[in-house]
PDB file of C-alpha atoms in Angstrom:
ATOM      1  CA  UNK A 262      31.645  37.977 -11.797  1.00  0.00           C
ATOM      2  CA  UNK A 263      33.964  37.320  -8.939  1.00  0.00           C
ATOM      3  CA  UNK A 264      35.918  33.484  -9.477  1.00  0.00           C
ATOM      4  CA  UNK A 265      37.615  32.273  -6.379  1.00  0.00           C
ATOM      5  CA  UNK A 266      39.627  29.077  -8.054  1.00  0.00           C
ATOM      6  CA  UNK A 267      41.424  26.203  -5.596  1.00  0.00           C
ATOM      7  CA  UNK A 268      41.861  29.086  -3.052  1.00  0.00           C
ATOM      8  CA  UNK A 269      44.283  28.161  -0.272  1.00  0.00           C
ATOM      9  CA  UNK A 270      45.454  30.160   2.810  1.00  0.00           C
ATOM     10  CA  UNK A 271      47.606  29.119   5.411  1.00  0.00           C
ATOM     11  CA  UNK A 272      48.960  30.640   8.827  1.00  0.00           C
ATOM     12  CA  UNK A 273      52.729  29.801   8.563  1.00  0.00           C
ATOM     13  CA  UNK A 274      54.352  28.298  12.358  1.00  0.00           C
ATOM     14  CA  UNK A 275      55.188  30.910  14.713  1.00  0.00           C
ATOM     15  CA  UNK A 276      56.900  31.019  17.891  1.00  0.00           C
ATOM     16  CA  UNK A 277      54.882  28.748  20.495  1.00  0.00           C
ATOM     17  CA  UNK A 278      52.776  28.046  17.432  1.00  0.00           C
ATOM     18  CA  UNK A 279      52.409  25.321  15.195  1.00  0.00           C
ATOM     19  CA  UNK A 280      51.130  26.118  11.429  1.00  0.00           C
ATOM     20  CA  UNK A 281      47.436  26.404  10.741  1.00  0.00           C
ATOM     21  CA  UNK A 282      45.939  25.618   7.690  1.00  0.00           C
ATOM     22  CA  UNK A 283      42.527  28.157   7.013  1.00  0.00           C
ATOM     23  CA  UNK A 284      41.120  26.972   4.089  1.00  0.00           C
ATOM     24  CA  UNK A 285      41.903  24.375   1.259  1.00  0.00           C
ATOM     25  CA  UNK A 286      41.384  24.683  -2.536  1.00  0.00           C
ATOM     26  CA  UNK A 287      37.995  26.713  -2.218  1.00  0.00           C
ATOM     27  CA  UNK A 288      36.574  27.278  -5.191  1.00  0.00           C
ATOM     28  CA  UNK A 289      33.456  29.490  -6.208  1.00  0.00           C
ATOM     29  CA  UNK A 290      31.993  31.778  -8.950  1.00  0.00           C
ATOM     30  CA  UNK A 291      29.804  34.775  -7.635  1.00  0.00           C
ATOM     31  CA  UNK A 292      27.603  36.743 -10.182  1.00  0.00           C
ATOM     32  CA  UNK A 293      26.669  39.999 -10.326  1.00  0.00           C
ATOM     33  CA  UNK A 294      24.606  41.107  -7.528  1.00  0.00           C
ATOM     34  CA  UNK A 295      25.014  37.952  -5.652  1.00  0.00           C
ATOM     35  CA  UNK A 296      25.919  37.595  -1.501  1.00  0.00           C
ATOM     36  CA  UNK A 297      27.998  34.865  -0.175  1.00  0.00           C
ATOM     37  CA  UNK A 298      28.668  34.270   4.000  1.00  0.00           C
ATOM     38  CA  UNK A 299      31.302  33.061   5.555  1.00  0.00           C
ATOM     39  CA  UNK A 300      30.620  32.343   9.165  1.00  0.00           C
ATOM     40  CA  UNK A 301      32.906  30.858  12.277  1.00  0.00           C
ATOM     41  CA  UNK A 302      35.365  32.303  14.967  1.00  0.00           C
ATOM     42  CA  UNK A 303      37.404  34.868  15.281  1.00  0.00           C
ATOM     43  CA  UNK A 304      40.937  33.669  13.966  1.00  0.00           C
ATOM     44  CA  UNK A 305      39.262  30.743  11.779  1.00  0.00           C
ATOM     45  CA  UNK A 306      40.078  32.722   8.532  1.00  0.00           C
ATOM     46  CA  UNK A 307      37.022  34.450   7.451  1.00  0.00           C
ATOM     47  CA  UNK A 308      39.084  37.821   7.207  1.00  0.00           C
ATOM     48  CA  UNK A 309      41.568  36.251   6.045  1.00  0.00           C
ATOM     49  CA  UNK A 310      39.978  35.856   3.081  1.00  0.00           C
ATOM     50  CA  UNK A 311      38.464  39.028   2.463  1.00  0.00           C
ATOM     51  CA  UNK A 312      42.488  40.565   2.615  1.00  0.00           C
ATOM     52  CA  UNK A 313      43.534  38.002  -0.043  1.00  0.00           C
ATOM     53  CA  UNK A 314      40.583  38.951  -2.089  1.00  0.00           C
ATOM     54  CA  UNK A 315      41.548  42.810  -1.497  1.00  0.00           C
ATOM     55  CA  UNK A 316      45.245  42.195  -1.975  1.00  0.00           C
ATOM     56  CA  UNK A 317      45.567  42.843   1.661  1.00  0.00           C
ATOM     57  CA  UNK A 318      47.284  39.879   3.304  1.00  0.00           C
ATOM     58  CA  UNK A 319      50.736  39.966   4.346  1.00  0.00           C
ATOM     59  CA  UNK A 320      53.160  37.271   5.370  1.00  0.00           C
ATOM     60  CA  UNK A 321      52.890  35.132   8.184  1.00  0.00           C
ATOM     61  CA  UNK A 322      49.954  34.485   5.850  1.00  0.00           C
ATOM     62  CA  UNK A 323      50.908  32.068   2.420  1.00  0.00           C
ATOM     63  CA  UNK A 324      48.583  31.973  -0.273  1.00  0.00           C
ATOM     64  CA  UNK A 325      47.917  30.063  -3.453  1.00  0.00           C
ATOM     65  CA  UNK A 326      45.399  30.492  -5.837  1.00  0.00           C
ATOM     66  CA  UNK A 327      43.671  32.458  -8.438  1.00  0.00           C
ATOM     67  CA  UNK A 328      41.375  35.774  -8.059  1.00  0.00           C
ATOM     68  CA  UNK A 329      39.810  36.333 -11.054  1.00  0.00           C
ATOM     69  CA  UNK A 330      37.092  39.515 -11.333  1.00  0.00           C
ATOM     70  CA  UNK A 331      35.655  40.345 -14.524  1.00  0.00           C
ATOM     71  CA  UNK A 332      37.984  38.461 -16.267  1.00  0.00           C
ATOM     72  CA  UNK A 333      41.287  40.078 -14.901  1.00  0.00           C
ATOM     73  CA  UNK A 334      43.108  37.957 -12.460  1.00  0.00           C
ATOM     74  CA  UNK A 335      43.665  40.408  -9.526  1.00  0.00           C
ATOM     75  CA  UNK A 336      46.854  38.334  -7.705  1.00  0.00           C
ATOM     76  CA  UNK A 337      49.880  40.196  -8.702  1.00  0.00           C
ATOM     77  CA  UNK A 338      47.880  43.421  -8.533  1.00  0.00           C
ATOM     78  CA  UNK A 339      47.767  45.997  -5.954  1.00  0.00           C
ATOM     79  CA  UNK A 340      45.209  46.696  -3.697  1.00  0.00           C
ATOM     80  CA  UNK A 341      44.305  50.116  -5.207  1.00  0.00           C
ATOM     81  CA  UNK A 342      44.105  48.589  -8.631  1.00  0.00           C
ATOM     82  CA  UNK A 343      41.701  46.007  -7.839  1.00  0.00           C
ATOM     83  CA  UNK A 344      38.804  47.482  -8.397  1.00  0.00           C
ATOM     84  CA  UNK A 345      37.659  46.014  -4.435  1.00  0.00           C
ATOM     85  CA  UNK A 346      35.106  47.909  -2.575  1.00  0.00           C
ATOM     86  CA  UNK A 347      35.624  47.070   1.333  1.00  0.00           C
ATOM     87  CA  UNK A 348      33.256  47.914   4.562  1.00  0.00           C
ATOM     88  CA  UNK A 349      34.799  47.510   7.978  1.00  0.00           C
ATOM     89  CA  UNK A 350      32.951  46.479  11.336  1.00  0.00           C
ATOM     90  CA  UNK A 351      34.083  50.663  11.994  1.00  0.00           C
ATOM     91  CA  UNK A 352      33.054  53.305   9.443  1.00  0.00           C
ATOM     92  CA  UNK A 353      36.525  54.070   9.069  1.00  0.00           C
ATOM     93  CA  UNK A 354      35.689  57.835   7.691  1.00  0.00           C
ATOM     94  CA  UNK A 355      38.501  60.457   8.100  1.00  0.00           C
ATOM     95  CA  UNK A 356      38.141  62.578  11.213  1.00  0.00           C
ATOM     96  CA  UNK A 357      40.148  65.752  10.030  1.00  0.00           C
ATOM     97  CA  UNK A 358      36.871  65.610   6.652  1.00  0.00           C
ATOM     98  CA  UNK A 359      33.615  66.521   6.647  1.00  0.00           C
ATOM     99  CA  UNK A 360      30.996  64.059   4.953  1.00  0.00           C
ATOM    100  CA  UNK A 361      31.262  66.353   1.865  1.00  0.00           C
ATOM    101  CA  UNK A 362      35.238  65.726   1.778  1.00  0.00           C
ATOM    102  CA  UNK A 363      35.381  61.891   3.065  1.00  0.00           C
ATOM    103  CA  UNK A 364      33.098  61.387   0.109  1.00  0.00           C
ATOM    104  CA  UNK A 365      34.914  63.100  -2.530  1.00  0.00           C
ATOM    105  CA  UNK A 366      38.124  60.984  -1.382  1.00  0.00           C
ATOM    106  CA  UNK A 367      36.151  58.086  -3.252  1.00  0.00           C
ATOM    107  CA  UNK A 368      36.042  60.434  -6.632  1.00  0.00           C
ATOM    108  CA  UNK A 369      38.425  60.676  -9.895  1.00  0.00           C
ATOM    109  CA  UNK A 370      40.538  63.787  -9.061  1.00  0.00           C
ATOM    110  CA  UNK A 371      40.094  64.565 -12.813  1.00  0.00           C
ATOM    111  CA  UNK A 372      36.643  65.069 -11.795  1.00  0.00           C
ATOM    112  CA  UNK A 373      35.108  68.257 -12.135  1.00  0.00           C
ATOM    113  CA  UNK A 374      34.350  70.363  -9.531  1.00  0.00           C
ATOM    114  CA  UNK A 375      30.224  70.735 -10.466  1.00  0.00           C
ATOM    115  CA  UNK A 376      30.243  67.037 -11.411  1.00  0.00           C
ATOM    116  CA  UNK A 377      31.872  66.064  -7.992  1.00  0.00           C
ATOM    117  CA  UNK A 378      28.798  68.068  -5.987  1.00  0.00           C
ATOM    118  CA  UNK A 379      26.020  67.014  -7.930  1.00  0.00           C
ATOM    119  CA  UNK A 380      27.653  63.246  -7.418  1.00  0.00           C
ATOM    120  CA  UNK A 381      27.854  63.670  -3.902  1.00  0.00           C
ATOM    121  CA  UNK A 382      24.322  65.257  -3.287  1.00  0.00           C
ATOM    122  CA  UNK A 383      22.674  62.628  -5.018  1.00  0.00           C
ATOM    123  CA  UNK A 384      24.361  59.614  -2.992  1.00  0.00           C
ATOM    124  CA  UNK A 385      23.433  62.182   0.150  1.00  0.00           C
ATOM    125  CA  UNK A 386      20.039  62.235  -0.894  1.00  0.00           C
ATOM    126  CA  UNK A 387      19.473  58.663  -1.986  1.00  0.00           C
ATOM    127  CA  UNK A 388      20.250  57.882   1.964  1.00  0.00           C
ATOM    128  CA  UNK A 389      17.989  60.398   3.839  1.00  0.00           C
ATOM    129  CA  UNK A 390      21.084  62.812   4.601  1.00  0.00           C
ATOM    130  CA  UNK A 391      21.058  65.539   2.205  1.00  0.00           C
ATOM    131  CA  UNK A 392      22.425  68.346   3.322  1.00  0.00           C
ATOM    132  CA  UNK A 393      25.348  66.983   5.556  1.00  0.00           C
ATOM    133  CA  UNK A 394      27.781  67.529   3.203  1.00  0.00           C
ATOM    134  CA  UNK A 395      29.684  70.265   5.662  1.00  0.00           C
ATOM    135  CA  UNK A 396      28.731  67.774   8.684  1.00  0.00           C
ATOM    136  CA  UNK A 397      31.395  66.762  10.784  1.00  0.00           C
ATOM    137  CA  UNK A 398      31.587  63.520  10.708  1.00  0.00           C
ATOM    138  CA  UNK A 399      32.113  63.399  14.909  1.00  0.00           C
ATOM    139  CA  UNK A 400      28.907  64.216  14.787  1.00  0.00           C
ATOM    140  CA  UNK A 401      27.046  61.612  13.350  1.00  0.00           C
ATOM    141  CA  UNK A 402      25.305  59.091  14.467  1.00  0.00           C
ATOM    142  CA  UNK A 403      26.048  55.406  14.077  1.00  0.00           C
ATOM    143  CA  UNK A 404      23.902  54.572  11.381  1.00  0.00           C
ATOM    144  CA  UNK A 405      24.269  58.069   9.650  1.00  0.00           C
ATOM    145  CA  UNK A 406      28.389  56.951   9.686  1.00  0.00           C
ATOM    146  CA  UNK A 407      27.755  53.313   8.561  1.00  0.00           C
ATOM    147  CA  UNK A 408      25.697  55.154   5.595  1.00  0.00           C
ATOM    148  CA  UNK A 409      28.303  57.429   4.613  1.00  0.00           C
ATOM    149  CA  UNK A 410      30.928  54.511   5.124  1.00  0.00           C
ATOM    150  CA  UNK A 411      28.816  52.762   2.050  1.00  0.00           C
ATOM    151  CA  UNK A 412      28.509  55.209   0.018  1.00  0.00           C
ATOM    152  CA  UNK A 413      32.070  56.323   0.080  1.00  0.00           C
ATOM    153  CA  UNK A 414      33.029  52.815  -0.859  1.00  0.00           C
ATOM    154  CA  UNK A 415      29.987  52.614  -3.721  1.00  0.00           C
ATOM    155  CA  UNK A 416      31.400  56.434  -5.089  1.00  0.00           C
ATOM    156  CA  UNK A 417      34.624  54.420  -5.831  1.00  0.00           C
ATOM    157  CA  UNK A 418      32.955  52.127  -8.399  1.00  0.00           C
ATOM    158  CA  UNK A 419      34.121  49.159  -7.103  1.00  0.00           C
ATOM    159  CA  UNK A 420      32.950  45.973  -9.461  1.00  0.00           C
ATOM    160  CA  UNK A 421      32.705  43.864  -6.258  1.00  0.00           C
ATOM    161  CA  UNK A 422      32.027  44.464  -2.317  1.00  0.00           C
ATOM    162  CA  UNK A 423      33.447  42.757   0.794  1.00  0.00           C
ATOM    163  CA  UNK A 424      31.272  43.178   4.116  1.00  0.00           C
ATOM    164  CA  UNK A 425      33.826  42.602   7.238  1.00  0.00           C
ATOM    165  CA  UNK A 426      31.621  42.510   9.762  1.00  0.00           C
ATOM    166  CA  UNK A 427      30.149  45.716   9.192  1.00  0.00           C
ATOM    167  CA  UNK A 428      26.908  45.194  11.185  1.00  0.00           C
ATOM    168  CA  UNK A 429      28.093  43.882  14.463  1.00  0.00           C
ATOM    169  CA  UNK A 430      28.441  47.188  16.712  1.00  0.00           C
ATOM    170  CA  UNK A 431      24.937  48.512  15.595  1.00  0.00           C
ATOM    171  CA  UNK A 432      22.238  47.835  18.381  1.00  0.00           C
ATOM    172  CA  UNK A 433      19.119  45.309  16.982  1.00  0.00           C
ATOM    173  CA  UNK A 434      16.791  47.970  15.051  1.00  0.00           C
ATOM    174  CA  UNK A 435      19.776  49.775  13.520  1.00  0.00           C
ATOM    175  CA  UNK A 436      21.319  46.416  12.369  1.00  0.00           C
ATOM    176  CA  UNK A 437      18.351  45.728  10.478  1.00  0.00           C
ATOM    177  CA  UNK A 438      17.434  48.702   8.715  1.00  0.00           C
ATOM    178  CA  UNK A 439      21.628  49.164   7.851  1.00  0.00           C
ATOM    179  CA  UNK A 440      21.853  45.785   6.508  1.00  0.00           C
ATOM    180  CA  UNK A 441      18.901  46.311   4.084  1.00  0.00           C
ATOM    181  CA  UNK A 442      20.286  49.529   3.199  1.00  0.00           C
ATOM    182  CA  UNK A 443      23.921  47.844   2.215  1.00  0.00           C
ATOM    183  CA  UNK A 444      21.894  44.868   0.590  1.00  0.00           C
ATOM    184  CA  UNK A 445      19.760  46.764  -1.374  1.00  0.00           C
ATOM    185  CA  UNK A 446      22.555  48.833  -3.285  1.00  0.00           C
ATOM    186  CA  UNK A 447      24.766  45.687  -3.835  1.00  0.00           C
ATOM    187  CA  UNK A 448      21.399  44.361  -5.643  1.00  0.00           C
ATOM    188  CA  UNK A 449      20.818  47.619  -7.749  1.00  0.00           C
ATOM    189  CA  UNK A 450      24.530  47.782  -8.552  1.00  0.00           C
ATOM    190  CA  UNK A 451      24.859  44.660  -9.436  1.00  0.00           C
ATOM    191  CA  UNK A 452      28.113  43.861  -7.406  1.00  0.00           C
ATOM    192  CA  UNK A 453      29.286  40.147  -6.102  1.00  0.00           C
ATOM    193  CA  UNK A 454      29.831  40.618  -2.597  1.00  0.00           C
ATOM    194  CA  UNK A 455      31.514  38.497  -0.350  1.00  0.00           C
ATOM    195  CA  UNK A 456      30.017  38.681   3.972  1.00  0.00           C
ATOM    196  CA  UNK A 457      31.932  38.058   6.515  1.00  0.00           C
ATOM    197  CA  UNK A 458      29.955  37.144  10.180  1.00  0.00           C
ATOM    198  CA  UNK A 459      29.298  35.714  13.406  1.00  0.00           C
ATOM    199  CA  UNK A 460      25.684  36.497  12.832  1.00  0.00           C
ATOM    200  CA  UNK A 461      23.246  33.885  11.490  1.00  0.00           C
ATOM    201  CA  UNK A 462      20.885  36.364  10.915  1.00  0.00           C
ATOM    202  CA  UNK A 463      23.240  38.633   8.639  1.00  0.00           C
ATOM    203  CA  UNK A 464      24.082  35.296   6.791  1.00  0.00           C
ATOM    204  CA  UNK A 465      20.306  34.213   5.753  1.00  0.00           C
ATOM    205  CA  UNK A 466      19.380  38.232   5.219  1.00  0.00           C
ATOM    206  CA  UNK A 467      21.997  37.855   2.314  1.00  0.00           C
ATOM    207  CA  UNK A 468      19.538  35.542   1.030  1.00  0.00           C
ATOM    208  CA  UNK A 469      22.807  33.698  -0.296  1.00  0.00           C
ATOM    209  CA  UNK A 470      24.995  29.955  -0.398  1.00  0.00           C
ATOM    210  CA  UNK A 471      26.373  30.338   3.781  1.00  0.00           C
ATOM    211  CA  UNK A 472      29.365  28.479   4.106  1.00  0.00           C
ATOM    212  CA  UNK A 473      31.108  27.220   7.923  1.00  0.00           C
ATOM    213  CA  UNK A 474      34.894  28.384   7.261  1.00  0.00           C
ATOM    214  CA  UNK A 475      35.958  25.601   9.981  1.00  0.00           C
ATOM    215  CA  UNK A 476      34.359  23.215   7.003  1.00  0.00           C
ATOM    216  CA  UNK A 477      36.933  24.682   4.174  1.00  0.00           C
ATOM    217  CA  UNK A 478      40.477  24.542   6.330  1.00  0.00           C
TER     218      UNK A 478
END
């Protein structure tokens, strides 16, 4: 369970800018396998959110608040210790790795070797790619990269996902069949995930509570 409790996240006053509040004592419990959405526009604080979640968010950003997942309140942790999973509106994979290596990056290094392949070739498998683990990843396509981009971040065992946009530069039939794909394994796995979007259509296909964010600042 992810338990967001009187979450509060103001944009301190800048130069030429006058403070802006983003959201106000938001409080929710997500359960395993559930999808929330956040929709509104860009700047409003959707994102904002997610990086306070992650353990992200960096000052001119102030905070207040408690992350709890699992039980363990997350604030004064870092991000790596979080146990966060995170997808990007890019795929984000390293250009200097092949699929085989970007997706070993997610694995224990105390892993071994055998286990790390056969771990690999069964997430490669259970998305229609098997056999691109010496692909480079240039040349992928973009729904092969959004795949991979998943499944690195599902390798990691994260106990909850955030979705930053991660649909909005794939063309109409791609969107579709990506977003199931994503959906799907947050339902098997059982993770609370968190969607950020400008996309009504994203937001219902969570099939989830769809909140404004202009309604929570």
């Amino acid at each position: 369970m992810l338990e967001l409790e009187n979450i509060s996240i103001k944009l301190e006053a800048q130069k030429n800018r006058a403070a802006c509040p983003l959201m106000r004592d938001f409080s929710y419990q997500l359960h395993k396998g559930e999808i929330i959405s956040f929709m509104g526009e860009s700047g409003a604080g959707k994102s904002s959110l997610l990086g306070y979640i992650a353990g992200f968010l960096q000052p001119p950003f102030t905070t207040s608040g408690i992350v709890r997942l699992n039980g363990r309140v997350l604030n004064d942790l870092p991000a790596h210790q979080r146990g966060v999973g995170m997808l990007f509106q890019d795929a984000l994979l390293f250009p200097h790795l092949n699929v085989g290596e970007n997706l070993a990056f997610a694995l224990p290094p105390e892993m071994k070797r055998e286990q790390r392949k056969q771990k690999i070739s069964a997430a490669l498998q259970d998305c229609d790619m098997a056999g691109f683990e010496q692909a480079d990843t240039a040349s992928l396509s973009g729904g092969q990269k959004a795949r991979i981009a998943l499944l690195r971040a599902l390798l990691a065992a994260p106990q909850c996902l955030l979705l930053d946009e991660p649909f909005s530069k794939l063309d109409a039939v791609l969107r579709d069949n990506i977003r199931d794909f994503v959906f799907r394994h947050i339902h098997e796995q059982q993770l609370p995930a968190i969607l950020v979007t400008h996309d009504i259509t994203d937001a219902k296909a969570a099939n989830g509570k769809i909140f404004d964010i202009k309604d929570l600042a």
